[in-house]
C-alpha cells in the first residue's frame, strides 16, 4: 500500500488553479491518477464558488487554495478596503465552498477538504495583521468544520504553511535578495524555502484515503519556523 | 506592589459596555480606580469605532469586548448573511479600533489592548464554524499586532475564554438545563462556569502595569477545556 | 513522484520492533523497499541503545518506537518506582539513540528520526501524570533536537498519537468494552481507533525524502481528539 | 476585590527558596500577607520533598520552583550524567511533592500548585535538548495533574517562562554581553528581560483565590517569544 493510491480516479477540485499553489497542486494530483478540475478565477463574487462546484459535478476532494498578496501595512494604518479585500479572497469563499461540496460528501460518507492556509495564523509577525487575521479565520474554521464532519467520514484539515516557494509570496525577486536569504538561515531551521512539490505532496497526503485519522488539524509546514 | 495598582486614573475604554462582559468589566476597572468610558452600541457601522474613540479622548487601555450570539448552523448550511453579520460584529471593528487608539499609545509608549476572545478559536466544536472562524480572526490578529507594537511598549493580548457566565452565551435558561450541567462536569475540568468577576479580573491582570511581559498572547480561560 | 519512493534501499532502524507499533512499522517500511533493522528488546539498560546501533551499521532512518503500558495511578499516589520505570523506557533511551545515530547523519547531511510519541503530552487527562510527563519529555526533546539538526539536513519529528490500535494500549479486550466504544464516539471526532497501518504510513511520510520541510514538529495523530 | 486578597494568611511553600525565582517569590507572597515557608535545598534526594512538606505542616499553595543551570551540549554529545542530573532536579521532585501536598489539598477541596516551568518546552532551540526534555516533562505533568485535580477544586498550572531576569539563567555577566542585548531586541518582541517581580506577580495571580478558572494550563511568559 502506498500513500496516494486511492486518489486514482478521484475528482479533485482545486481553486485558484493558476495562482498561489494551484499549478503544482494540479500536477501532483494528476500524477496520482486523479481527475483534476481547476477553477482559475478568484471566488470573491457571491455565488462564484457555488457556480464553480455546480459546473464541476461530483467533488471527492476539494483543495481550497486561496491566496492573495499579503499587505505589509502597520496595524494602525490598515484601512477598511485592505481588510475587506483580503477577507473577501481568503475567508468568505470558505462557507460557500462548504455549502457546495459538503452535502454530497456527507451523503456519500466520503470526502476531503484541504485548506492551503498559513502559519502566519499561528505565529505573530509585525506588519501582517490583516493577513494573519484572515488566515486565522481559515484555521479556526477548518478546526470547527473538521470536528463537525469527521463522524460522517469527511476529513477537513489545513496546511499552515510558510516559506514555501510560490510566485504569490516568494517570487524570484524576493529570493534574490541577500537579506531574504539571511533571514531564511536565521529564522527557518531547515534554512531554505520548501519546494512547491513538497507542499503539493503534503496536500496529497492529507487527501489520501490510506491515512484518514486527521480531523480539523492545522499542521505547520514551515521548515520548523512555527 | 499589588496587581492593578497602576490602573488608578487610567482611561479605560470598554466596547459593547452593556452586553457580553461589558458590565462586569466596567465594575472591575472602576474598582481599581480607573476612569471607565463605556461605549454601549455595536461597532458594526463603518466609522462607529473611530467616532467612539474620538469622543473618548485619550485611551490608555482598550478592552475590545465584542460579542454576538453564536449561530449553531451546520457548516454546509451557513449562509452569507450569517457569516457577514458575525464578522461585522466580531472582526471588522478590530482594525478600526486599532487605527483609532494605537497611534496615541505608540506615541506615548504606553498602552494596553485586551481582546475578549474565545477558546472556540483554539478547539474545534461542531456547529460553530462561523463563530469559530470569526474568533480565529480575532486571535491571530491579536498575535500579529501584539508582536508588532510590543517594541513600542504597547501590549496587545487576548483572553480565549469559554464557559464564562454571561447573558450573551450562558444565560439563566441555558444554565438551568440538566444536560448543560452534565456537559460542564464532563467536559470542563473545573466543573462550573467561571464567575464573570473572574474573567474581569483576568482582564485587569492583562491591562495592569505591574506585569507587562505578555505580547500577542492568546491565553485560554476555559476551566481546563482548552 | 510518489511519497516514499526515496526509502528504497534505505537502512531503517526500528526500536522495540516486536511491541507497540513495531511490527506494523517493519512491514510498512519493508513494503517501501527499505532495509529494516528491528531491535526487539527494551532499551532500558545503559549502553543498550548504543550497542543496538553499533550492530546495525549505518542508520538512515531511526524510528524511536518506545512504548510501555501506561499506569493509571492518581497523581498523589505515584511512587518513585513507577516514575522511574516509565522514564527509563520512554525517555532515557532518546539521548543514547541520538548519540549513536546523529553523528553519522550529520556527517552525511542526511537522516531522519521519527519519534512515536503521544498526544497525551499535549492534552491533559486524569490518571496519566507519569505517562504524560514522560511523553512530554519526548515531545520537547524532539522539538529541540529537530531545530538543532535541521540545518544539517537531518529531520527529527514526532507523531503525537492517541487512539491508534495496538496491543500495548488498545488490545482486543479494551476494544470489546461498550464503554470504550462509547468514549470513542464521544471524544474522538473520527469515532474509531486508527488502523495501525495508518500510523505506520504517517511514519513513512515523515521519513520520506520527498517532503523534507518538517523540523522539530510534534504532529497530533488522534482522530481530532488533540 | 483585588487579585491576591485571599492569599492573606495562606501557607505558601516555595522550593529552592534561595535560588532561581525563590527570593522574589518569597517577597511577593509575603507582601500579600501569606505565611511563606521557604525550602532552600535541592530536592534531588529521594524523600527530600516529602520531608520538607512534613516539616512545613499544612500547605495551601505550593510553588514548585525548580531550576538548574541549562547545559548547552549538542544533542549527540549529551551523556547520561547530564541527563540524569537535570531530570533529578527538575522532574523527579514533582511526583514526590504531589504525593506530599495533594492529599491534604484534595481533602480540604482547596489548594494551588504553580510550577515555575519554561517556554523552552514549547519552542525548540538548538543545544537545549536535555533541558527542553525536562521542562517538557514538567509541562505535560502539570497539564495532566491539573485536569485530574480540578474537580477537587485544586488548581495546578505552569508558568512557561523565558527571558526572566534571575541569577540562574540570566546573571549580570550574561546581560552585559552586547550580543545578548541584540538577541533580546531581535527575538523577544517586548525587547527586554522580565523583571523578577513581574514573574512573581504572575505566580501570585495563578495562586490567587479571586481567579480560579485555570486548570492544567501552561502559559507562556516570555515577552512574546513563545
PDB file of C-alpha atoms in Angstrom, chain A residues 6-223:
ATOM      1  CA  UNK A   6      -6.653   5.712  -3.568  1.00  0.00           C
ATOM      2  CA  UNK A   7      -6.634   9.045  -5.400  1.00  0.00           C
ATOM      3  CA  UNK A   8      -6.813   7.219  -8.730  1.00  0.00           C
ATOM      4  CA  UNK A   9      -9.981   8.309 -10.469  1.00  0.00           C
ATOM      5  CA  UNK A  10     -10.951  10.719  -7.712  1.00  0.00           C
ATOM      6  CA  UNK A  11     -12.426  14.064  -8.765  1.00  0.00           C
ATOM      7  CA  UNK A  12     -10.272  16.801  -7.252  1.00  0.00           C
ATOM      8  CA  UNK A  13     -11.390  20.428  -7.414  1.00  0.00           C
ATOM      9  CA  UNK A  14      -8.597  22.977  -6.998  1.00  0.00           C
ATOM     10  CA  UNK A  15      -9.461  26.638  -6.593  1.00  0.00           C
ATOM     11  CA  UNK A  16      -7.300  29.497  -7.911  1.00  0.00           C
ATOM     12  CA  UNK A  17      -5.731  26.849 -10.080  1.00  0.00           C
ATOM     13  CA  UNK A  18      -3.455  29.256 -11.911  1.00  0.00           C
ATOM     14  CA  UNK A  19      -2.088  31.123  -8.918  1.00  0.00           C
ATOM     15  CA  UNK A  20      -0.560  30.527  -5.472  1.00  0.00           C
ATOM     16  CA  UNK A  21      -0.070  26.741  -5.160  1.00  0.00           C
ATOM     17  CA  UNK A  22      -2.536  25.951  -7.968  1.00  0.00           C
ATOM     18  CA  UNK A  23      -0.287  24.712 -10.796  1.00  0.00           C
ATOM     19  CA  UNK A  24       1.858  22.405  -8.666  1.00  0.00           C
ATOM     20  CA  UNK A  25      -1.221  21.009  -6.928  1.00  0.00           C
ATOM     21  CA  UNK A  26      -2.807  20.232 -10.298  1.00  0.00           C
ATOM     22  CA  UNK A  27       0.315  18.420 -11.378  1.00  0.00           C
ATOM     23  CA  UNK A  28       0.721  16.405  -8.196  1.00  0.00           C
ATOM     24  CA  UNK A  29      -2.863  15.186  -8.108  1.00  0.00           C
ATOM     25  CA  UNK A  30      -2.810  14.394 -11.814  1.00  0.00           C
ATOM     26  CA  UNK A  31       0.338  12.319 -11.330  1.00  0.00           C
ATOM     27  CA  UNK A  32      -1.588  10.303  -8.752  1.00  0.00           C
ATOM     28  CA  UNK A  33      -4.268   9.480 -11.304  1.00  0.00           C
ATOM     29  CA  UNK A  34      -6.856  11.934 -10.044  1.00  0.00           C
ATOM     30  CA  UNK A  35      -9.185  13.780 -12.369  1.00  0.00           C
ATOM     31  CA  UNK A  36      -8.284  17.384 -11.647  1.00  0.00           C
ATOM     32  CA  UNK A  37     -10.809  20.158 -12.090  1.00  0.00           C
ATOM     33  CA  UNK A  38      -9.079  23.527 -11.916  1.00  0.00           C
ATOM     34  CA  UNK A  39     -11.075  26.655 -11.151  1.00  0.00           C
ATOM     35  CA  UNK A  40      -8.842  29.521 -12.223  1.00  0.00           C
ATOM     36  CA  UNK A  41     -10.634  32.687 -11.187  1.00  0.00           C
ATOM     37  CA  UNK A  42     -10.957  34.310  -7.798  1.00  0.00           C
ATOM     38  CA  UNK A  43     -14.021  33.323  -5.785  1.00  0.00           C
ATOM     39  CA  UNK A  44     -14.606  36.783  -4.399  1.00  0.00           C
ATOM     40  CA  UNK A  45     -18.003  37.315  -6.008  1.00  0.00           C
ATOM     41  CA  UNK A  46     -21.033  35.886  -4.165  1.00  0.00           C
ATOM     42  CA  UNK A  47     -22.192  32.803  -5.977  1.00  0.00           C
ATOM     43  CA  UNK A  48     -18.865  32.216  -7.723  1.00  0.00           C
ATOM     44  CA  UNK A  49     -17.862  29.306  -5.517  1.00  0.00           C
ATOM     45  CA  UNK A  50     -21.229  27.587  -5.819  1.00  0.00           C
ATOM     46  CA  UNK A  51     -21.215  28.059  -9.619  1.00  0.00           C
ATOM     47  CA  UNK A  52     -17.775  26.542  -9.920  1.00  0.00           C
ATOM     48  CA  UNK A  53     -18.766  23.478  -7.939  1.00  0.00           C
ATOM     49  CA  UNK A  54     -22.019  23.074  -9.855  1.00  0.00           C
ATOM     50  CA  UNK A  55     -20.118  23.005 -13.123  1.00  0.00           C
ATOM     51  CA  UNK A  56     -17.623  20.532 -11.657  1.00  0.00           C
ATOM     52  CA  UNK A  57     -20.140  17.842 -10.803  1.00  0.00           C
ATOM     53  CA  UNK A  58     -19.195  15.436  -8.045  1.00  0.00           C
ATOM     54  CA  UNK A  59     -16.234  16.585  -5.955  1.00  0.00           C
ATOM     55  CA  UNK A  60     -14.344  13.945  -3.969  1.00  0.00           C
ATOM     56  CA  UNK A  61     -11.549  16.219  -2.850  1.00  0.00           C
ATOM     57  CA  UNK A  62     -11.624  19.985  -2.529  1.00  0.00           C
ATOM     58  CA  UNK A  63      -8.331  21.837  -2.309  1.00  0.00           C
ATOM     59  CA  UNK A  64      -9.192  25.289  -1.003  1.00  0.00           C
ATOM     60  CA  UNK A  65      -6.217  27.078  -2.487  1.00  0.00           C
ATOM     61  CA  UNK A  66      -6.890  30.714  -1.672  1.00  0.00           C
ATOM     62  CA  UNK A  67      -4.059  33.209  -1.893  1.00  0.00           C
ATOM     63  CA  UNK A  68      -3.735  36.927  -2.195  1.00  0.00           C
ATOM     64  CA  UNK A  69      -0.633  39.103  -1.846  1.00  0.00           C
ATOM     65  CA  UNK A  70      -0.072  39.881   1.823  1.00  0.00           C
ATOM     66  CA  UNK A  71      -0.223  43.587   2.672  1.00  0.00           C
ATOM     67  CA  UNK A  72       2.554  44.854   4.926  1.00  0.00           C
ATOM     68  CA  UNK A  73       0.618  47.746   6.401  1.00  0.00           C
ATOM     69  CA  UNK A  74       1.204  48.606  10.018  1.00  0.00           C
ATOM     70  CA  UNK A  75      -1.729  47.684  12.251  1.00  0.00           C
ATOM     71  CA  UNK A  76      -2.799  51.251  12.914  1.00  0.00           C
ATOM     72  CA  UNK A  77      -2.770  52.188   9.229  1.00  0.00           C
ATOM     73  CA  UNK A  78      -4.896  49.334   7.911  1.00  0.00           C
ATOM     74  CA  UNK A  79      -7.902  50.655   6.019  1.00  0.00           C
ATOM     75  CA  UNK A  80     -11.306  49.060   5.531  1.00  0.00           C
ATOM     76  CA  UNK A  81     -10.579  48.429   1.848  1.00  0.00           C
ATOM     77  CA  UNK A  82      -7.461  46.351   2.505  1.00  0.00           C
ATOM     78  CA  UNK A  83      -9.272  44.403   5.210  1.00  0.00           C
ATOM     79  CA  UNK A  84     -12.312  43.712   3.043  1.00  0.00           C
ATOM     80  CA  UNK A  85     -10.240  42.726   0.000  1.00  0.00           C
ATOM     81  CA  UNK A  86      -8.172  40.167   1.910  1.00  0.00           C
ATOM     82  CA  UNK A  87     -11.149  38.648   3.731  1.00  0.00           C
ATOM     83  CA  UNK A  88     -13.203  38.553   0.520  1.00  0.00           C
ATOM     84  CA  UNK A  89     -10.493  36.472  -1.127  1.00  0.00           C
ATOM     85  CA  UNK A  90      -9.220  34.274   1.685  1.00  0.00           C
ATOM     86  CA  UNK A  91     -12.132  33.839   4.062  1.00  0.00           C
ATOM     87  CA  UNK A  92     -15.556  34.485   2.561  1.00  0.00           C
ATOM     88  CA  UNK A  93     -15.260  31.706  -0.068  1.00  0.00           C
ATOM     89  CA  UNK A  94     -14.959  29.030   2.630  1.00  0.00           C
ATOM     90  CA  UNK A  95     -18.605  28.766   3.750  1.00  0.00           C
ATOM     91  CA  UNK A  96     -19.704  28.996   0.120  1.00  0.00           C
ATOM     92  CA  UNK A  97     -17.431  26.162  -0.891  1.00  0.00           C
ATOM     93  CA  UNK A  98     -18.604  24.156   2.115  1.00  0.00           C
ATOM     94  CA  UNK A  99     -22.233  24.749   1.132  1.00  0.00           C
ATOM     95  CA  UNK A 100     -21.484  23.467  -2.336  1.00  0.00           C
ATOM     96  CA  UNK A 101     -19.336  20.404  -1.661  1.00  0.00           C
ATOM     97  CA  UNK A 102     -20.142  19.163   1.844  1.00  0.00           C
ATOM     98  CA  UNK A 103     -23.719  17.906   1.351  1.00  0.00           C
ATOM     99  CA  UNK A 104     -22.577  15.437  -1.303  1.00  0.00           C
ATOM    100  CA  UNK A 105     -19.565  14.351   0.728  1.00  0.00           C
ATOM    101  CA  UNK A 106     -21.667  13.809   3.846  1.00  0.00           C
ATOM    102  CA  UNK A 107     -24.245  11.867   1.859  1.00  0.00           C
ATOM    103  CA  UNK A 108     -21.608   9.628   0.294  1.00  0.00           C
ATOM    104  CA  UNK A 109     -19.766   9.390   3.632  1.00  0.00           C
ATOM    105  CA  UNK A 110     -16.516  10.157   1.815  1.00  0.00           C
ATOM    106  CA  UNK A 111     -14.670  13.326   1.047  1.00  0.00           C
ATOM    107  CA  UNK A 112     -11.689  15.511   1.818  1.00  0.00           C
ATOM    108  CA  UNK A 113     -11.115  19.211   2.100  1.00  0.00           C
ATOM    109  CA  UNK A 114      -7.574  20.507   2.363  1.00  0.00           C
ATOM    110  CA  UNK A 115      -7.221  24.211   3.046  1.00  0.00           C
ATOM    111  CA  UNK A 116      -3.931  25.728   1.906  1.00  0.00           C
ATOM    112  CA  UNK A 117      -3.609  28.021   4.925  1.00  0.00           C
ATOM    113  CA  UNK A 118      -0.770  29.849   6.578  1.00  0.00           C
ATOM    114  CA  UNK A 119       1.474  29.540   9.616  1.00  0.00           C
ATOM    115  CA  UNK A 120       1.052  33.304   9.939  1.00  0.00           C
ATOM    116  CA  UNK A 121      -2.121  32.419  11.807  1.00  0.00           C
ATOM    117  CA  UNK A 122      -0.079  30.593  14.433  1.00  0.00           C
ATOM    118  CA  UNK A 123       2.871  32.888  14.988  1.00  0.00           C
ATOM    119  CA  UNK A 124       2.721  36.646  15.162  1.00  0.00           C
ATOM    120  CA  UNK A 125       4.823  38.826  12.918  1.00  0.00           C
ATOM    121  CA  UNK A 126       4.822  42.575  12.562  1.00  0.00           C
ATOM    122  CA  UNK A 127       3.027  44.221   9.642  1.00  0.00           C
ATOM    123  CA  UNK A 128       0.860  41.197   8.971  1.00  0.00           C
ATOM    124  CA  UNK A 129      -2.279  41.988  10.966  1.00  0.00           C
ATOM    125  CA  UNK A 130      -4.776  41.859   8.085  1.00  0.00           C
ATOM    126  CA  UNK A 131      -3.305  38.776   6.545  1.00  0.00           C
ATOM    127  CA  UNK A 132      -2.837  36.961   9.857  1.00  0.00           C
ATOM    128  CA  UNK A 133      -6.437  37.680  10.846  1.00  0.00           C
ATOM    129  CA  UNK A 134      -7.754  36.232   7.590  1.00  0.00           C
ATOM    130  CA  UNK A 135      -5.522  33.175   7.858  1.00  0.00           C
ATOM    131  CA  UNK A 136      -6.625  32.776  11.472  1.00  0.00           C
ATOM    132  CA  UNK A 137     -10.253  32.726  10.362  1.00  0.00           C
ATOM    133  CA  UNK A 138      -9.411  29.961   7.890  1.00  0.00           C
ATOM    134  CA  UNK A 139      -7.580  27.974  10.531  1.00  0.00           C
ATOM    135  CA  UNK A 140     -10.279  28.058  13.190  1.00  0.00           C
ATOM    136  CA  UNK A 141     -12.924  27.416  10.540  1.00  0.00           C
ATOM    137  CA  UNK A 142     -11.105  24.260   9.456  1.00  0.00           C
ATOM    138  CA  UNK A 143     -10.796  23.145  13.084  1.00  0.00           C
ATOM    139  CA  UNK A 144     -14.509  23.520  13.716  1.00  0.00           C
ATOM    140  CA  UNK A 145     -15.708  22.037  10.430  1.00  0.00           C
ATOM    141  CA  UNK A 146     -13.192  19.223  10.691  1.00  0.00           C
ATOM    142  CA  UNK A 147     -14.609  18.154  14.048  1.00  0.00           C
ATOM    143  CA  UNK A 148     -18.173  18.519  12.797  1.00  0.00           C
ATOM    144  CA  UNK A 149     -17.935  16.389   9.686  1.00  0.00           C
ATOM    145  CA  UNK A 150     -15.435  13.756  10.825  1.00  0.00           C
ATOM    146  CA  UNK A 151     -18.232  11.470  12.112  1.00  0.00           C
ATOM    147  CA  UNK A 152     -19.543  11.495   8.523  1.00  0.00           C
ATOM    148  CA  UNK A 153     -16.161  10.230   7.331  1.00  0.00           C
ATOM    149  CA  UNK A 154     -15.340  13.562   5.708  1.00  0.00           C
ATOM    150  CA  UNK A 155     -11.914  14.931   6.577  1.00  0.00           C
ATOM    151  CA  UNK A 156     -11.182  18.631   6.671  1.00  0.00           C
ATOM    152  CA  UNK A 157      -7.677  19.773   7.513  1.00  0.00           C
ATOM    153  CA  UNK A 158      -5.408  22.736   6.935  1.00  0.00           C
ATOM    154  CA  UNK A 159      -1.791  23.161   5.904  1.00  0.00           C
ATOM    155  CA  UNK A 160      -0.366  26.047   7.927  1.00  0.00           C
ATOM    156  CA  UNK A 161       2.431  26.823   5.537  1.00  0.00           C
ATOM    157  CA  UNK A 162       5.081  29.477   5.354  1.00  0.00           C
ATOM    158  CA  UNK A 163       8.319  29.786   3.421  1.00  0.00           C
ATOM    159  CA  UNK A 164       7.007  27.687   0.545  1.00  0.00           C
ATOM    160  CA  UNK A 165       8.244  28.782  -2.860  1.00  0.00           C
ATOM    161  CA  UNK A 166       5.424  30.253  -4.944  1.00  0.00           C
ATOM    162  CA  UNK A 167       5.036  33.293  -7.177  1.00  0.00           C
ATOM    163  CA  UNK A 168       2.408  34.949  -4.949  1.00  0.00           C
ATOM    164  CA  UNK A 169       4.609  35.247  -1.866  1.00  0.00           C
ATOM    165  CA  UNK A 170       8.175  34.303  -2.701  1.00  0.00           C
ATOM    166  CA  UNK A 171       8.864  35.188  -6.321  1.00  0.00           C
ATOM    167  CA  UNK A 172      12.372  35.142  -7.818  1.00  0.00           C
ATOM    168  CA  UNK A 173      12.909  38.842  -6.996  1.00  0.00           C
ATOM    169  CA  UNK A 174      12.305  38.178  -3.295  1.00  0.00           C
ATOM    170  CA  UNK A 175      14.542  35.126  -3.333  1.00  0.00           C
ATOM    171  CA  UNK A 176      17.339  37.092  -4.967  1.00  0.00           C
ATOM    172  CA  UNK A 177      17.623  39.477  -2.015  1.00  0.00           C
ATOM    173  CA  UNK A 178      20.617  38.648   0.207  1.00  0.00           C
ATOM    174  CA  UNK A 179      18.658  39.903   3.220  1.00  0.00           C
ATOM    175  CA  UNK A 180      15.954  37.363   2.461  1.00  0.00           C
ATOM    176  CA  UNK A 181      18.442  34.508   2.241  1.00  0.00           C
ATOM    177  CA  UNK A 182      19.983  35.574   5.534  1.00  0.00           C
ATOM    178  CA  UNK A 183      16.548  35.713   7.141  1.00  0.00           C
ATOM    179  CA  UNK A 184      15.855  32.172   5.914  1.00  0.00           C
ATOM    180  CA  UNK A 185      19.042  30.893   7.526  1.00  0.00           C
ATOM    181  CA  UNK A 186      18.377  32.734  10.771  1.00  0.00           C
ATOM    182  CA  UNK A 187      14.659  32.135  11.234  1.00  0.00           C
ATOM    183  CA  UNK A 188      13.867  28.899   9.440  1.00  0.00           C
ATOM    184  CA  UNK A 189      15.647  25.860  10.885  1.00  0.00           C
ATOM    185  CA  UNK A 190      15.526  23.983   7.561  1.00  0.00           C
ATOM    186  CA  UNK A 191      17.287  27.010   6.091  1.00  0.00           C
ATOM    187  CA  UNK A 192      15.587  27.113   2.698  1.00  0.00           C
ATOM    188  CA  UNK A 193      12.197  27.591   1.080  1.00  0.00           C
ATOM    189  CA  UNK A 194      10.114  24.480   0.595  1.00  0.00           C
ATOM    190  CA  UNK A 195       9.974  23.285  -2.974  1.00  0.00           C
ATOM    191  CA  UNK A 196       6.406  23.676  -4.265  1.00  0.00           C
ATOM    192  CA  UNK A 197       6.302  19.928  -4.902  1.00  0.00           C
ATOM    193  CA  UNK A 198       6.860  19.195  -1.205  1.00  0.00           C
ATOM    194  CA  UNK A 199       3.827  21.280  -0.331  1.00  0.00           C
ATOM    195  CA  UNK A 200       1.722  19.618  -3.005  1.00  0.00           C
ATOM    196  CA  UNK A 201       2.695  16.159  -1.760  1.00  0.00           C
ATOM    197  CA  UNK A 202       1.672  17.182   1.740  1.00  0.00           C
ATOM    198  CA  UNK A 203      -1.730  18.069   0.304  1.00  0.00           C
ATOM    199  CA  UNK A 204      -1.793  14.661  -1.432  1.00  0.00           C
ATOM    200  CA  UNK A 205      -1.044  13.013   1.908  1.00  0.00           C
ATOM    201  CA  UNK A 206      -3.911  14.827   3.640  1.00  0.00           C
ATOM    202  CA  UNK A 207      -6.267  13.996   0.772  1.00  0.00           C
ATOM    203  CA  UNK A 208      -5.266  10.348   0.654  1.00  0.00           C
ATOM    204  CA  UNK A 209      -7.565   7.518   1.648  1.00  0.00           C
ATOM    205  CA  UNK A 210      -4.721   5.475   3.112  1.00  0.00           C
ATOM    206  CA  UNK A 211      -4.362   7.691   6.179  1.00  0.00           C
ATOM    207  CA  UNK A 212      -7.650   9.132   7.388  1.00  0.00           C
ATOM    208  CA  UNK A 213      -7.099   9.944  11.012  1.00  0.00           C
ATOM    209  CA  UNK A 214      -6.731  13.726  10.888  1.00  0.00           C
ATOM    210  CA  UNK A 215      -9.764  15.858  11.654  1.00  0.00           C
ATOM    211  CA  UNK A 216      -9.730  19.609  11.971  1.00  0.00           C
ATOM    212  CA  UNK A 217      -5.956  19.580  12.135  1.00  0.00           C
ATOM    213  CA  UNK A 218      -3.916  22.660  11.314  1.00  0.00           C
ATOM    214  CA  UNK A 219      -0.429  21.368  10.695  1.00  0.00           C
ATOM    215  CA  UNK A 220       2.519  23.749  10.460  1.00  0.00           C
ATOM    216  CA  UNK A 221       4.554  23.329   7.278  1.00  0.00           C
ATOM    217  CA  UNK A 222       7.188  25.967   7.669  1.00  0.00           C
ATOM    218  CA  UNK A 223      10.598  24.368   7.984  1.00  0.00           C
TER     219      UNK A 223
END
